[in-house]
Coordinates of C-alpha atoms in Angstrom, one line a residue:
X135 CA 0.0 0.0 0.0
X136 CA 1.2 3.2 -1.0
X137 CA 1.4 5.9 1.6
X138 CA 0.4 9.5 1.0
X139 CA 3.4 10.6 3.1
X140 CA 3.1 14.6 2.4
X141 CA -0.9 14.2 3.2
X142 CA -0.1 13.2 6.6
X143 CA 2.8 15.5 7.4
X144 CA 1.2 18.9 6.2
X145 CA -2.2 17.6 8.3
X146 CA -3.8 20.7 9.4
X147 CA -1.7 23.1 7.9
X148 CA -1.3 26.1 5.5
X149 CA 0.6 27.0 2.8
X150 CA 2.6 30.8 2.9
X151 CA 3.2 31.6 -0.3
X152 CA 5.7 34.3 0.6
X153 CA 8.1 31.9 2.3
X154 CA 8.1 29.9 -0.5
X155 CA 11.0 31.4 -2.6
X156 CA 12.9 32.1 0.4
X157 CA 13.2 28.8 0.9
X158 CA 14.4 27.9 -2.2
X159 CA 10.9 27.2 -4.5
X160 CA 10.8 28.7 -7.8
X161 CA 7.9 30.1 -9.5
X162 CA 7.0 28.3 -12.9
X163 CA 3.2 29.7 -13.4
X164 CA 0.6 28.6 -11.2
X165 CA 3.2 26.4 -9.3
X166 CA 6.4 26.2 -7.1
X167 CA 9.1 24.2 -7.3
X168 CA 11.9 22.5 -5.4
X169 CA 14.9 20.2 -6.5
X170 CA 17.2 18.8 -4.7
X171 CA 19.8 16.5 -5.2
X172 CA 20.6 14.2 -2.2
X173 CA 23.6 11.5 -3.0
X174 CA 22.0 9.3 -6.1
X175 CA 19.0 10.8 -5.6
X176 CA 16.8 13.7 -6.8
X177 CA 14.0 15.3 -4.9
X178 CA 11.3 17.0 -6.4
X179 CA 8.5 18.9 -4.7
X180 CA 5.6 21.0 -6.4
X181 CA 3.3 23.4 -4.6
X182 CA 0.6 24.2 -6.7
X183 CA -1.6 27.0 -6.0
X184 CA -3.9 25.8 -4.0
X185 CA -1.5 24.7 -1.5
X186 CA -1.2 21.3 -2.4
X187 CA 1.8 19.5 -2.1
X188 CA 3.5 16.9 -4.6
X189 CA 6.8 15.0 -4.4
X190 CA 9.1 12.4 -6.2
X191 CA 12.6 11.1 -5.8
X192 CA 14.3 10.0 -9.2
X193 CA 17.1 7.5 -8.5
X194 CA 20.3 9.5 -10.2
X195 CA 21.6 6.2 -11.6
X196 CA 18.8 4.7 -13.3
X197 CA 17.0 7.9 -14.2
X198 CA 13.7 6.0 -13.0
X199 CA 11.2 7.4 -10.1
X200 CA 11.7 5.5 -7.1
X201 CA 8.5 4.2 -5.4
X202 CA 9.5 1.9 -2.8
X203 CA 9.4 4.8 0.2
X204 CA 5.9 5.2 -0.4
X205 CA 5.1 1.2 0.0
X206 CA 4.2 -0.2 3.9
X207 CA 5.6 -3.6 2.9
X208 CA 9.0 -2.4 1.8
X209 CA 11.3 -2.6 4.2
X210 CA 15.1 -2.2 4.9
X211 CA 17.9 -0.5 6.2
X212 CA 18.3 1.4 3.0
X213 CA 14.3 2.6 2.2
X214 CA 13.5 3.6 5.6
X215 CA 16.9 5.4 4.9
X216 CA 15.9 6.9 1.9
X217 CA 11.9 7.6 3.8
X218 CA 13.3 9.5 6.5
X219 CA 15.0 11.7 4.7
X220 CA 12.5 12.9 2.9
X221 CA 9.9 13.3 5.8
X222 CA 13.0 15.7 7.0
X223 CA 13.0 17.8 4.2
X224 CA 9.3 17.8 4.0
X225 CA 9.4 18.7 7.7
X226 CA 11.6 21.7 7.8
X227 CA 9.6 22.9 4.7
X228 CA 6.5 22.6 7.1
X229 CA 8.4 24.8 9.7
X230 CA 9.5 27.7 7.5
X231 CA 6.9 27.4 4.8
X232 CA 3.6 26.6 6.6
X233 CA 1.6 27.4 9.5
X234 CA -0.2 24.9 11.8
X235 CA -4.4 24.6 11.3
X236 CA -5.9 22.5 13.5
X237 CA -9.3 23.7 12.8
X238 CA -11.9 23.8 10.1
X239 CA -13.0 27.9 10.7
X240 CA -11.0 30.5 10.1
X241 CA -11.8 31.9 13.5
X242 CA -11.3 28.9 15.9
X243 CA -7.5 28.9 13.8
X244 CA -7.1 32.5 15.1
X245 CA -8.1 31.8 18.2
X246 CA -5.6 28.8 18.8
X247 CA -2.9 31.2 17.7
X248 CA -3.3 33.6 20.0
X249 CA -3.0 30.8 22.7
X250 CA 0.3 29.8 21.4
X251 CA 1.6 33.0 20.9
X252 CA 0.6 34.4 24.2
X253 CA 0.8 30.9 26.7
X254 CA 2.8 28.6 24.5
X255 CA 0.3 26.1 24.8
X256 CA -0.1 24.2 22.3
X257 CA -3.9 22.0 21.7
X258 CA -4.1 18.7 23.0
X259 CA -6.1 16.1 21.0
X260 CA -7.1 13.6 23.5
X261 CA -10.0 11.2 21.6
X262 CA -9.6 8.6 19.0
X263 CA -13.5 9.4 18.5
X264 CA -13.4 13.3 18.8
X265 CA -10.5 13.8 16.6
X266 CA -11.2 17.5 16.3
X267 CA -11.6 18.5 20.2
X268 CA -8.2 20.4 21.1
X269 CA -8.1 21.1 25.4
X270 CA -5.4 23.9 26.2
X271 CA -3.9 23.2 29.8
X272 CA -2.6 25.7 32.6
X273 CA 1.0 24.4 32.1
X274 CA 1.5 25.1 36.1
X275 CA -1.8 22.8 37.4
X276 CA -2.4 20.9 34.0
X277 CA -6.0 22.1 34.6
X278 CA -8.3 22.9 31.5
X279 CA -8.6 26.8 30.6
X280 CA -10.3 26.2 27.0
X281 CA -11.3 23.5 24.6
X282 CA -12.5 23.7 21.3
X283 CA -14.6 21.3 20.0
X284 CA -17.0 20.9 16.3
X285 CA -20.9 20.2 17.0
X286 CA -24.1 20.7 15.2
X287 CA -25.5 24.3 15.9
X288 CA -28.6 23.0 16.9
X289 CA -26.9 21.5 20.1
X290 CA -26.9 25.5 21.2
X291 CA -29.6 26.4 20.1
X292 CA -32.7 24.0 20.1
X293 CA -34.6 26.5 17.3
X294 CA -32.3 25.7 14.7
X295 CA -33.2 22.5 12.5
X296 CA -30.8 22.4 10.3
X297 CA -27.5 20.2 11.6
X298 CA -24.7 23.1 10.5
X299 CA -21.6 22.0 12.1
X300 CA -19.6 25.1 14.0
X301 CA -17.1 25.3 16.2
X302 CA -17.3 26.6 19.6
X303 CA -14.9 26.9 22.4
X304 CA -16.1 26.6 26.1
X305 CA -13.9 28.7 28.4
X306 CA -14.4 29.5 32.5
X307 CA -15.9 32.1 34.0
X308 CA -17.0 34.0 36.9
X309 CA -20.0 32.8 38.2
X310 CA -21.7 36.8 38.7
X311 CA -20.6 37.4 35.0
X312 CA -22.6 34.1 33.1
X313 CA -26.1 36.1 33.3
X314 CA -24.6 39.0 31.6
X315 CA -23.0 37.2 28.9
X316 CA -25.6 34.5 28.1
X317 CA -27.9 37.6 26.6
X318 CA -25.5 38.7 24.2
X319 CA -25.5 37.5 20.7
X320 CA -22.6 34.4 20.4
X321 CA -22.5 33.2 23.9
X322 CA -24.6 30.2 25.3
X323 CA -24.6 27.5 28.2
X324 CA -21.7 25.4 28.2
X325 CA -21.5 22.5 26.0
X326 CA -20.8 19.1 28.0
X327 CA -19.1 21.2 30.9
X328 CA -20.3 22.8 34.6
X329 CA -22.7 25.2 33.6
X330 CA -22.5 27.6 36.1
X331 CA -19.0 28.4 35.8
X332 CA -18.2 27.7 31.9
X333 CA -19.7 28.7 28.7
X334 CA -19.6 28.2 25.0
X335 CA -18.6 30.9 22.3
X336 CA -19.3 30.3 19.1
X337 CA -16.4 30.8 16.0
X338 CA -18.2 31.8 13.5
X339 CA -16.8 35.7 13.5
X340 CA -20.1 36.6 15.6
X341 CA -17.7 37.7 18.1
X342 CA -14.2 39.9 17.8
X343 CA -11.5 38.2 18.1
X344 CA -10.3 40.5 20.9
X345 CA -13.6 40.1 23.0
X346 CA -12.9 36.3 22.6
X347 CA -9.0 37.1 24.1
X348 CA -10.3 38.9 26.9
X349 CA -12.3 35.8 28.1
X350 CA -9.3 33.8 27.0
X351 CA -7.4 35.6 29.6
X352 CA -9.6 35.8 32.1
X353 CA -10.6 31.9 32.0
X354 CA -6.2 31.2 31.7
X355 CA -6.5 33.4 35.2
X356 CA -9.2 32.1 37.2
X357 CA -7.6 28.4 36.3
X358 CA -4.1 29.6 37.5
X359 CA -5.8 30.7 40.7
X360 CA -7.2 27.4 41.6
X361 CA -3.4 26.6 42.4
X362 CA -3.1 28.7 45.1
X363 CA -5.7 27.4 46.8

């Protein structure tokens, strides 16, 4: 079985197209290029431009495409050689080229930013069946400040028939502020948490980014707290 090797390691992640020639990509049209030789072998990688990503190593010797990294059942000092290297390259592409997307809205991808940037925290993916449900952690008490998590709209609001998937992120609160918030537009009862001292925010850019920091904030403090008790 062949392996789609750049599928799963540019998994949730996007494509700068500026970076691209700085690493060493050259534009030929709608695409971008990389070649590199690597003892008897040469790597190729296209970018098109829709982000995706395309690679081949041609055996300098034979002049033929070699294959056999791809394959499961190969095995071997030599392929796994030959495999690793490439995920490298591949890899440090990723780092200088791309930036990490764990999420389907462009909101709920802000929003993990800003936690990385600020905390250095970086989501944690904790169920085979929830794939998609990232928990940040107070690095101190390992305690959750935020998790965002994909479900049908309708779970937060029973008017709504339709089953459009959003994205929401529950965060902790204040108790004396949950009144206040739950009769503004974007904010409801927490999803699968204690609902008298979480609630659920919905991505879908109904909400500034900043007002979403400030509860960010506020939820990362109230959990740091709870260590000094």
């Amino acid at each position: 079985m062949l392996v789609d090797i750049e599928k799963e390691v540019f998994k949730n992640s996007k494509v700068k197209f500026d970076k691209l020639e700085e690493f060493g990509f050259k534009k030929d049209g709608k695409n971008y290029n990389y070649v590199k030789n690597i003892g008897d072998f040469n790597i190729q990688i296209k970018i098109d431009n829709q982000g995706k990503i395309t690679g081949k190593i041609y055996d300098l010797l034979t002049n033929e495409e070699y294959v056999n990294f791809r394959n499961d059942v190969v095995q071997g000092e030599f392929n796994n050689k030959i495999k690793q290297i490439y995920i490298d390259l591949l890899s440090n592409i990723k780092q200088v080229c791309f930036i990490q997307e764990n999420y389907s809205s462009n909101q709920a991808n802000r929003i993990s930013n800003y936690i990385l940037q600020k905390y250095s925290i970086l989501p944690e993916f904790l169920w085979e069946d929830y794939p998609n449900y990232g928990v940040y952690r107070n690095k101190v008490n390992k305690k959750w400040f935020a998790i965002i998590i994909n479900i049908n709209r309708n779970k937060l609001d029973k008017s709504i028939k339709l089953e459009d998937e959003v994205e929401i992120i529950n965060l902790k609160i204040n108790k004396d502020e949950l009144e206040t918030l739950l009769n503004k537009k974007g904010y409801y009862k927490a999803y699968h948490m204690n609902k008298s001292s979480w609630i659920s925010i919905i991505l879908d850019d109904t909400l500034k980014d900043s007002e979403i920091w400030f509860l960010i904030d506020k939820s990362y403090q109230i959990i740091a707290k709870a260590t000094l008790k």
